[in-house]
Amino acid sequence: MMRIDIISAVPELLQGPLDHSIVGRARKSGKVEIAVHDLRAYSTDKHGKVDDYPFGGGAGLVMTPQPVFDCIGSLKQEREYREIIFPTPDALLLDQPTVNKLSLHDNIIILCGHYKGIDQRIRDELVTLEISIGDYVLSGGELPAMVLVDSMVRLLPGVLGDAESALDDSFQDGMLSPPVYTRPASFRGLSVPETLTSGNHERIRLWREEKALERTREVRPDLYRNFINKK
Ligand code: 6GU
């Protein structure tokens, strides 16, 4: 079973996303084990301090090595980890192929840091993978960690039902998803495309393929070119 250990100085930020919906249900039904560790509990400082001013000056605080080394050290005594991931904007962008690969791993640690950073020695000695979730800045690694957890957990066996299968997700084939509709077939004079109510599965399949291509070409020409070149 996959086990994810998340280290954070603000563990309250993680509770909502971990306790509800798909991820919450996957935990309750034992399809994934997720443990949250409060970094402050590992600080030898009497006030639980986990950050300090950067050497050389500059704005913002930097996460200190001691609590992180102690916390990860104690986790490593319990089990071996495949990856110690540090979410940070100065890293490679997370994409679906990376998520697919990570979701196959058993034990991983996600270390949430401050936006201003963590002492480089932590990155040099402990972190094995750094990922960014996009070219913009967030205040800390907690939200990116939740993005990563959600993207991995929904791929685990038995987490999604057939109805929500991950196989036809956007990006799973390098394309965006086609539009979807539900009842009623006519709403305030707006009707559902006739093909979708035709019951003709081959026509529906072709319609979805065409709409997916159209949408991808319009909003993500970069993905579209890639897709066309690979065909
Ligand atoms: Cl992974 N961390 C932070 N703090 N900001 C980000 C990010 C990560 N990815 C994009 N922006």
Short mmCIF file of C-alpha atoms and ligand atoms in Angstrom, two decimals:
data_model
loop_
_atom_site.label_atom_id
_atom_site.label_comp_id
_atom_site.label_asym_id
_atom_site.label_seq_id
_atom_site.Cartn_x
_atom_site.Cartn_y
_atom_site.Cartn_z
CA MET A 1 0.00 0.00 0.00
CA MET A 2 1.17 3.52 -0.70
CA ARG A 3 2.19 5.51 2.35
CA ILE A 4 2.75 9.26 2.25
CA ASP A 5 4.39 11.15 5.12
CA ILE A 6 3.87 14.89 4.96
CA ILE A 7 6.05 17.22 7.01
CA SER A 8 4.73 20.73 7.65
CA ALA A 9 5.11 23.60 10.08
CA VAL A 10 1.46 24.49 9.39
CA PRO A 11 -0.29 21.08 9.43
CA GLU A 12 -3.72 22.77 9.86
CA LEU A 13 -3.49 23.76 6.18
CA LEU A 14 -3.57 20.10 5.18
CA GLN A 15 -6.64 18.90 7.06
CA GLY A 16 -9.45 19.84 4.65
CA PRO A 17 -7.97 18.31 1.51
CA LEU A 18 -6.78 15.16 3.30
CA ASP A 19 -10.03 14.44 5.16
CA HIS A 20 -12.69 14.79 2.49
CA SER A 21 -13.79 13.75 -0.96
CA ILE A 22 -11.70 11.27 -2.97
CA VAL A 23 -8.55 11.48 -0.81
CA GLY A 24 -10.51 11.31 2.46
CA ARG A 25 -12.43 8.23 1.27
CA ALA A 26 -9.27 6.54 -0.03
CA ARG A 27 -7.70 6.95 3.41
CA LYS A 28 -10.78 5.69 5.27
CA SER A 29 -11.04 2.61 3.06
CA GLY A 30 -7.34 1.83 3.53
CA LYS A 31 -6.22 2.40 -0.07
CA VAL A 32 -3.58 4.88 1.02
CA GLU A 33 -1.98 5.75 4.31
CA ILE A 34 -1.21 9.42 4.87
CA ALA A 35 0.48 10.71 8.01
CA VAL A 36 1.06 14.38 8.82
CA HIS A 37 4.01 15.41 10.96
CA ASP A 38 4.18 18.77 12.70
CA LEU A 39 7.71 20.04 12.10
CA ARG A 40 7.59 22.18 15.26
CA ALA A 41 7.37 19.06 17.37
CA TYR A 42 10.88 18.13 16.17
CA SER A 43 12.48 21.48 16.98
CA THR A 44 14.92 21.45 19.88
CA ASP A 45 14.19 25.15 20.36
CA LYS A 46 12.01 25.77 23.39
CA HIS A 47 9.52 27.78 21.35
CA GLY A 48 9.40 25.24 18.52
CA LYS A 49 11.16 27.61 16.12
CA VAL A 50 11.73 26.11 12.66
CA ASP A 51 13.08 29.09 10.71
CA ASP A 52 15.68 31.84 10.96
CA TYR A 53 17.15 34.83 9.09
CA PRO A 54 19.14 34.07 5.93
CA PHE A 55 22.95 34.37 6.12
CA GLY A 56 24.05 37.23 3.91
CA GLY A 57 20.81 39.11 4.52
CA GLY A 58 17.65 39.42 2.48
CA ALA A 59 13.92 39.28 3.05
CA GLY A 60 12.03 36.39 4.58
CA LEU A 61 12.89 33.49 6.83
CA VAL A 62 14.59 30.26 5.90
CA MET A 63 13.67 26.87 7.32
CA THR A 64 16.45 25.60 9.60
CA PRO A 65 18.09 22.18 9.14
CA GLN A 66 17.76 20.73 12.65
CA PRO A 67 14.01 19.99 12.84
CA VAL A 68 13.93 18.66 9.27
CA PHE A 69 16.98 16.41 9.68
CA ASP A 70 15.56 15.05 12.96
CA CYS A 71 12.06 14.50 11.58
CA ILE A 72 13.20 12.76 8.37
CA GLY A 73 15.82 10.83 10.33
CA SER A 74 13.17 9.43 12.64
CA LEU A 75 10.86 8.56 9.72
CA LYS A 76 13.71 6.74 7.96
CA GLN A 77 14.17 4.53 11.02
CA GLU A 78 10.63 3.22 10.53
CA ARG A 79 10.78 2.45 6.78
CA GLU A 80 12.66 3.06 3.57
CA TYR A 81 11.51 5.86 1.30
CA ARG A 82 11.47 5.82 -2.49
CA GLU A 83 11.40 9.57 -2.80
CA ILE A 84 11.69 12.63 -0.56
CA ILE A 85 9.88 15.34 -2.43
CA PHE A 86 10.30 19.07 -1.87
CA PRO A 87 7.66 21.24 -3.55
CA THR A 88 9.32 24.48 -4.66
CA PRO A 89 8.76 26.97 -7.48
CA ASP A 90 12.40 26.69 -8.61
CA ALA A 91 12.05 23.17 -9.97
CA LEU A 92 10.76 21.14 -12.90
CA LEU A 93 7.03 21.43 -13.54
CA LEU A 94 4.77 18.61 -12.38
CA ASP A 95 2.98 16.88 -15.25
CA GLN A 96 0.77 13.82 -15.70
CA PRO A 97 3.57 11.40 -16.70
CA THR A 98 5.45 12.35 -13.50
CA VAL A 99 2.29 11.85 -11.41
CA ASN A 100 1.67 8.46 -13.05
CA LYS A 101 5.18 7.33 -12.16
CA LEU A 102 5.03 8.63 -8.58
CA SER A 103 1.69 6.91 -7.96
CA LEU A 104 3.47 3.56 -8.38
CA HIS A 105 5.82 4.22 -5.47
CA ASP A 106 5.24 2.79 -2.02
CA ASN A 107 6.67 5.14 0.60
CA ILE A 108 7.24 8.81 -0.05
CA ILE A 109 7.88 11.88 2.07
CA ILE A 110 6.68 15.33 1.09
CA LEU A 111 8.47 18.15 2.84
CA CYS A 112 6.55 21.44 2.87
CA GLY A 113 8.74 24.51 3.12
CA HIS A 114 8.42 28.24 3.24
CA TYR A 115 8.23 30.13 0.00
CA LYS A 116 11.51 31.92 0.86
CA GLY A 117 13.11 28.55 1.06
CA ILE A 118 14.77 25.97 3.18
CA ASP A 119 18.42 25.70 4.12
CA GLN A 120 20.25 24.36 1.05
CA ARG A 121 21.83 21.56 3.10
CA ILE A 122 18.38 19.98 3.47
CA ARG A 123 18.01 19.95 -0.30
CA ASP A 124 21.53 18.64 -0.84
CA GLU A 125 21.42 15.87 1.75
CA LEU A 126 17.80 14.75 2.08
CA VAL A 127 15.59 15.79 -0.83
CA THR A 128 15.55 13.41 -3.81
CA LEU A 129 12.98 15.16 -6.02
CA GLU A 130 11.94 18.79 -6.38
CA ILE A 131 8.75 19.76 -8.16
CA SER A 132 6.92 22.98 -8.99
CA ILE A 133 3.19 23.08 -9.73
CA GLY A 134 3.34 26.13 -11.98
CA ASP A 135 5.07 29.38 -12.84
CA TYR A 136 3.65 31.53 -10.05
CA VAL A 137 4.51 31.90 -6.39
CA LEU A 138 2.65 30.45 -3.41
CA SER A 139 3.44 31.22 0.24
CA GLY A 140 4.35 27.68 1.18
CA GLY A 141 4.60 24.08 0.03
CA GLU A 142 1.37 22.90 1.68
CA LEU A 143 -1.02 23.64 -1.20
CA PRO A 144 1.37 22.17 -3.79
CA ALA A 145 1.74 19.10 -1.54
CA MET A 146 -2.05 18.69 -1.59
CA VAL A 147 -2.07 19.05 -5.37
CA LEU A 148 0.54 16.32 -5.60
CA VAL A 149 -1.26 14.01 -3.14
CA ASP A 150 -4.62 14.40 -4.90
CA SER A 151 -3.10 13.74 -8.31
CA MET A 152 -1.38 10.55 -7.10
CA VAL A 153 -4.09 9.13 -4.84
CA ARG A 154 -6.82 9.26 -7.50
CA LEU A 155 -4.69 6.93 -9.63
CA LEU A 156 -4.35 4.23 -6.96
CA PRO A 157 -6.23 0.98 -7.63
CA GLY A 158 -9.87 1.09 -6.47
CA VAL A 159 -9.85 4.78 -5.54
CA LEU A 160 -11.93 5.96 -8.49
CA GLY A 161 -15.00 3.99 -9.54
CA ASP A 162 -15.51 2.90 -13.16
CA ALA A 163 -17.73 5.94 -13.66
CA GLU A 164 -14.87 8.30 -12.76
CA SER A 165 -12.06 6.31 -14.34
CA ALA A 166 -8.80 8.22 -14.67
CA LEU A 167 -8.11 6.74 -18.10
CA ASP A 168 -10.00 9.43 -19.96
CA ASP A 169 -8.73 12.34 -17.89
CA SER A 170 -7.39 15.37 -19.67
CA PHE A 171 -3.61 14.89 -20.18
CA GLN A 172 -3.75 11.12 -19.79
CA ASP A 173 -3.45 10.92 -23.59
CA GLY A 174 -1.78 14.34 -23.95
CA MET A 175 -5.12 15.97 -24.82
CA LEU A 176 -7.73 18.03 -23.01
CA SER A 177 -11.11 16.46 -22.26
CA PRO A 178 -14.19 17.03 -24.44
CA PRO A 179 -17.26 18.89 -23.05
CA VAL A 180 -19.69 16.88 -20.90
CA TYR A 181 -23.42 17.30 -20.26
CA THR A 182 -25.98 15.79 -17.89
CA ARG A 183 -29.76 15.90 -17.41
CA PRO A 184 -31.93 17.68 -18.34
CA ALA A 185 -31.45 17.33 -22.12
CA SER A 186 -32.95 20.80 -22.49
CA PHE A 187 -32.32 23.51 -19.89
CA ARG A 188 -33.65 27.07 -20.31
CA GLY A 189 -33.79 26.51 -24.03
CA LEU A 190 -30.19 25.21 -24.15
CA SER A 191 -30.03 21.70 -25.52
CA VAL A 192 -27.42 18.96 -25.30
CA PRO A 193 -25.65 18.12 -28.60
CA GLU A 194 -27.86 15.60 -30.40
CA THR A 195 -25.02 13.09 -30.88
CA LEU A 196 -24.70 12.52 -27.13
CA THR A 197 -28.36 11.50 -26.81
CA SER A 198 -28.32 9.41 -30.01
CA GLY A 199 -27.28 6.17 -28.32
CA ASN A 200 -24.81 5.58 -31.18
CA HIS A 201 -21.57 4.74 -29.35
CA GLU A 202 -19.28 5.04 -32.37
CA ARG A 203 -20.72 8.45 -33.27
CA ILE A 204 -20.30 9.55 -29.63
CA ARG A 205 -16.71 8.36 -29.57
CA LEU A 206 -15.88 10.28 -32.77
CA TRP A 207 -17.69 13.40 -31.49
CA ARG A 208 -15.68 13.36 -28.26
CA GLU A 209 -12.42 12.86 -30.12
CA GLU A 210 -13.22 15.78 -32.43
CA LYS A 211 -14.22 18.09 -29.55
CA ALA A 212 -11.13 17.14 -27.56
CA LEU A 213 -8.92 17.99 -30.54
CA GLU A 214 -10.79 21.26 -31.12
CA ARG A 215 -10.52 22.33 -27.47
CA THR A 216 -6.85 21.40 -27.27
CA ARG A 217 -6.00 23.26 -30.49
CA GLU A 218 -7.81 26.39 -29.23
CA VAL A 219 -6.60 26.62 -25.63
CA ARG A 220 -3.34 24.62 -25.64
CA PRO A 221 -1.68 24.86 -29.06
CA ASP A 222 1.53 23.59 -27.41
CA LEU A 223 -0.15 20.29 -26.44
CA TYR A 224 -1.90 20.10 -29.79
CA ARG A 225 1.34 20.33 -31.79
CA ASN A 226 2.89 17.70 -29.58
CA PHE A 227 -0.06 15.37 -30.04
CA ILE A 228 -0.16 15.78 -33.82
CA ASN A 229 3.61 15.22 -34.13
CA LYS A 230 3.46 12.02 -32.08
CA LYS A 231 0.69 10.48 -34.22
CL1 6GU B 1 5.84 23.70 -5.34
N1 6GU B 1 5.87 25.95 -3.96
C1 6GU B 1 5.64 27.25 -3.82
N2 6GU B 1 5.87 27.82 -2.65
N3 6GU B 1 5.20 28.01 -4.80
C2 6GU B 1 4.95 27.41 -5.95
C3 6GU B 1 5.15 26.04 -6.16
C4 6GU B 1 5.61 25.33 -5.12
N4 6GU B 1 4.83 25.74 -7.42
C5 6GU B 1 4.45 26.87 -7.96
N5 6GU B 1 4.53 27.88 -7.09
#
